[in-house]
Coordinates of N, CA and C in Angstrom, one line a residue:
M17 N -4.4 -34.6 -7.9 CA -4.2 -33.5 -8.6 C -4.7 -33.5 -10.4
Q18 N -4.3 -33.1 -10.8 CA -4.3 -33.2 -12.6 C -3.6 -32.0 -12.6
T19 N -2.2 -32.6 -13.4 CA -1.5 -31.8 -14.4 C -2.4 -30.6 -15.0
L20 N -1.4 -29.3 -15.5 CA -2.7 -28.4 -15.7 C -1.6 -28.1 -16.7
S21 N -1.7 -27.7 -18.2 CA -0.9 -27.2 -19.7 C -0.9 -25.9 -18.9
C22 N 0.1 -25.1 -19.8 CA 0.2 -23.6 -19.7 C -0.9 -22.7 -19.6
D23 N -1.7 -23.0 -21.0 CA -2.9 -22.4 -21.1 C -4.0 -23.0 -20.9
E24 N -4.3 -23.7 -20.2 CA -5.2 -24.0 -19.2 C -4.7 -23.5 -17.4
Y25 N -3.1 -23.3 -17.2 CA -2.5 -22.9 -16.2 C -3.2 -21.6 -16.0
K26 N -3.8 -20.2 -16.9 CA -3.3 -18.9 -16.6 C -5.1 -19.1 -16.8
W27 N -5.9 -19.9 -16.5 CA -7.4 -20.2 -16.2 C -8.3 -20.8 -15.1
A28 N -7.1 -21.6 -14.3 CA -6.7 -22.0 -12.8 C -7.3 -21.7 -11.5
G29 N -8.1 -22.4 -11.3 CA -9.3 -22.2 -10.1 C -9.1 -23.0 -9.1
L30 N -9.5 -22.9 -7.9 CA -10.2 -24.0 -6.6 C -12.1 -24.1 -7.1
N31 N -11.9 -25.4 -7.1 CA -13.6 -25.6 -6.8 C -13.8 -25.5 -5.1
L32 N -13.8 -25.2 -4.2 CA -14.0 -25.3 -3.0 C -15.1 -26.5 -2.6
E33 N -15.9 -26.7 -3.3 CA -17.1 -27.6 -2.8 C -16.7 -29.2 -3.1
E34 N -15.8 -29.2 -4.2 CA -15.0 -30.2 -4.4 C -13.8 -30.8 -3.6
G35 N -13.0 -29.4 -3.2 CA -11.7 -29.7 -3.5 C -10.5 -29.9 -4.2
E36 N -10.4 -29.4 -5.3 CA -9.6 -29.6 -6.9 C -9.9 -28.4 -7.6
V37 N -8.0 -28.6 -8.0 CA -8.7 -27.5 -8.9 C -9.1 -27.5 -10.3
R38 N -9.5 -26.4 -10.4 CA -10.3 -26.7 -12.1 C -9.9 -25.4 -13.4
N39 N -10.1 -25.8 -14.7 CA -10.6 -24.6 -15.4 C -11.6 -24.0 -15.0
N40 N -11.8 -22.2 -14.5 CA -12.5 -21.9 -14.0 C -13.2 -20.7 -15.1
K41 N -12.6 -21.3 -16.3 CA -13.2 -20.6 -17.3 C -14.2 -21.4 -18.7
A42 N -13.6 -23.0 -18.0 CA -14.4 -23.4 -18.5 C -16.2 -24.5 -17.7
A43 N -15.4 -23.9 -16.2 CA -16.7 -23.7 -15.4 C -17.7 -22.6 -15.5
G44 N -17.3 -21.8 -16.3 CA -18.2 -20.3 -16.1 C -18.1 -19.0 -15.1
V45 N -16.6 -19.7 -14.0 CA -16.1 -19.0 -13.6 C -15.4 -17.0 -13.7
L46 N -15.8 -16.3 -14.0 CA -14.8 -15.3 -14.1 C -14.6 -14.1 -13.3
E47 N -13.7 -13.7 -13.0 CA -13.6 -12.6 -12.3 C -12.9 -11.6 -12.8
P48 N -13.4 -10.7 -12.6 CA -13.1 -9.3 -13.3 C -11.2 -8.9 -12.9
L49 N -10.3 -8.2 -13.2 CA -9.3 -7.9 -13.9 C -9.2 -6.8 -12.6
V50 N -10.4 -5.8 -12.9 CA -10.6 -4.8 -12.0 C -10.0 -5.2 -10.6
S51 N -10.9 -6.0 -10.0 CA -11.7 -6.9 -8.3 C -10.3 -7.1 -8.1
K52 N -9.2 -8.0 -8.4 CA -8.5 -8.2 -8.7 C -7.0 -7.4 -7.5
I53 N -7.1 -6.2 -9.0 CA -6.2 -5.1 -8.9 C -6.3 -4.3 -7.9
K54 N -8.0 -3.5 -7.1 CA -8.3 -3.0 -6.0 C -7.8 -3.8 -5.0
S55 N -8.1 -5.8 -4.5 CA -7.7 -6.1 -4.0 C -6.2 -6.2 -3.4
L56 N -5.6 -6.6 -4.6 CA -4.1 -5.9 -4.1 C -3.7 -4.4 -3.8
K57 N -4.0 -3.7 -5.1 CA -4.1 -2.8 -4.0 C -4.1 -1.9 -2.3
F58 N -5.3 -2.4 -2.2 CA -5.8 -2.2 -0.4 C -5.1 -3.2 0.8
A59 N -4.8 -4.2 0.2 CA -3.9 -5.3 0.9 C -2.3 -4.7 1.2
T60 N -1.6 -4.2 0.2 CA -0.5 -3.6 0.1 C -0.7 -1.9 1.2
E61 N -1.5 -1.4 0.8 CA -1.9 -0.1 1.3 C -1.8 -1.0 3.3
A62 N -2.8 -1.7 3.1 CA -3.1 -1.9 4.5 C -1.7 -2.5 5.1
A63 N -1.4 -3.1 5.0 CA 0.3 -3.4 5.1 C 1.0 -2.5 5.5
I64 N 1.4 -1.4 4.5 CA 1.8 -0.8 4.7 C 1.9 0.7 5.3
T65 N 0.0 0.4 6.1 CA -0.2 1.3 7.5 C 0.3 0.5 8.6
I66 N 0.4 -0.8 8.7 CA 0.5 -1.4 9.6 C 1.9 -1.0 10.3
L67 N 3.0 -1.7 9.0 CA 4.5 -1.2 9.3 C 5.0 0.2 9.3
R68 N 3.9 1.1 9.3 CA 4.4 2.6 9.7 C 3.8 2.6 11.2
I69 N 2.8 1.7 11.6 CA 2.6 2.3 12.9 C 3.7 2.2 14.2
D70 N 4.6 1.1 13.4 CA 5.9 1.5 14.3 C 6.7 2.7 14.6
D71 N 6.1 3.8 13.7 CA 6.9 5.0 13.8 C 5.7 6.0 14.8
L72 N 4.4 5.7 14.6 CA 3.8 6.3 16.1 C 3.8 5.6 17.2
I73 N 4.3 4.6 17.4 CA 4.0 4.5 18.8 C 5.5 4.4 19.6
K74 N 5.1 5.5 21.0 CA 6.6 5.4 21.1 C 6.2 4.8 22.6
L75 N 7.5 4.5 23.2 CA 7.6 3.5 24.2 C 8.2 4.8 24.9
D76 N 7.7 4.4 26.8 CA 8.7 5.2 27.5 C 9.7 4.3 27.9
K77 N 10.6 5.3 28.2 CA 11.7 4.7 28.4 C 12.0 3.4 29.9
P78 N 12.0 2.7 30.3 CA 12.3 1.7 31.5 C 12.6 2.6 32.5
P79 N 11.7 2.4 34.2 CA 12.6 2.7 34.9 C 14.5 3.1 35.2
E80 N 15.5 3.9 35.7 CA 16.2 3.3 36.0 C 16.4 3.0 37.5
K81 N 17.1 2.4 37.9 CA 17.2 1.9 39.4 C 18.5 2.6 40.1
P82 N 17.4 2.8 41.0 CA 18.8 4.3 41.6 C 20.2 3.6 42.2
S83 N 20.9 4.9 42.0 CA 22.4 4.4 42.4 C 22.1 4.3 44.2
E84 N 23.6 3.6 44.9 CA 24.1 3.5 45.7 C 23.8 4.8 46.2
D85 N 24.4 5.8 46.0 CA 23.9 7.1 47.2 C 22.4 7.3 47.2
E86 N 21.4 7.8 46.2 CA 19.7 8.3 46.2 C 19.9 6.8 47.2
E87 N 20.0 5.3 47.4 CA 19.2 4.2 48.2 C 19.7 5.0 49.3
G88 N 20.7 5.2 49.7 CA 20.8 5.8 51.2 C 19.9 7.1 51.3
R89 N 19.4 8.0 51.2 CA 18.9 8.6 51.3 C 17.3 8.5 51.1
M90 N 17.2 7.7 50.8 CA 15.8 7.2 51.0 C 15.1 6.7 52.3
S91 N 15.9 6.0 52.7 CA 16.0 4.9 53.9 C 16.3 6.2 54.9

């Protein structure tokens, strides 16, 4: 793996065919910032929704064991 300078680091990307880090600008691969912002926003909203599910699920109380008096009456 090569070491990237600070200027090259902001253009760093992955070449998945070669399995290497590359300079995406030099390779002609430019990604719009808007798509990255939207992806991050949707991922954040999904995580928040998953965490809120906890508030919506209501667990039933486990059945209580009958007391000794109740056991005698049942038999």
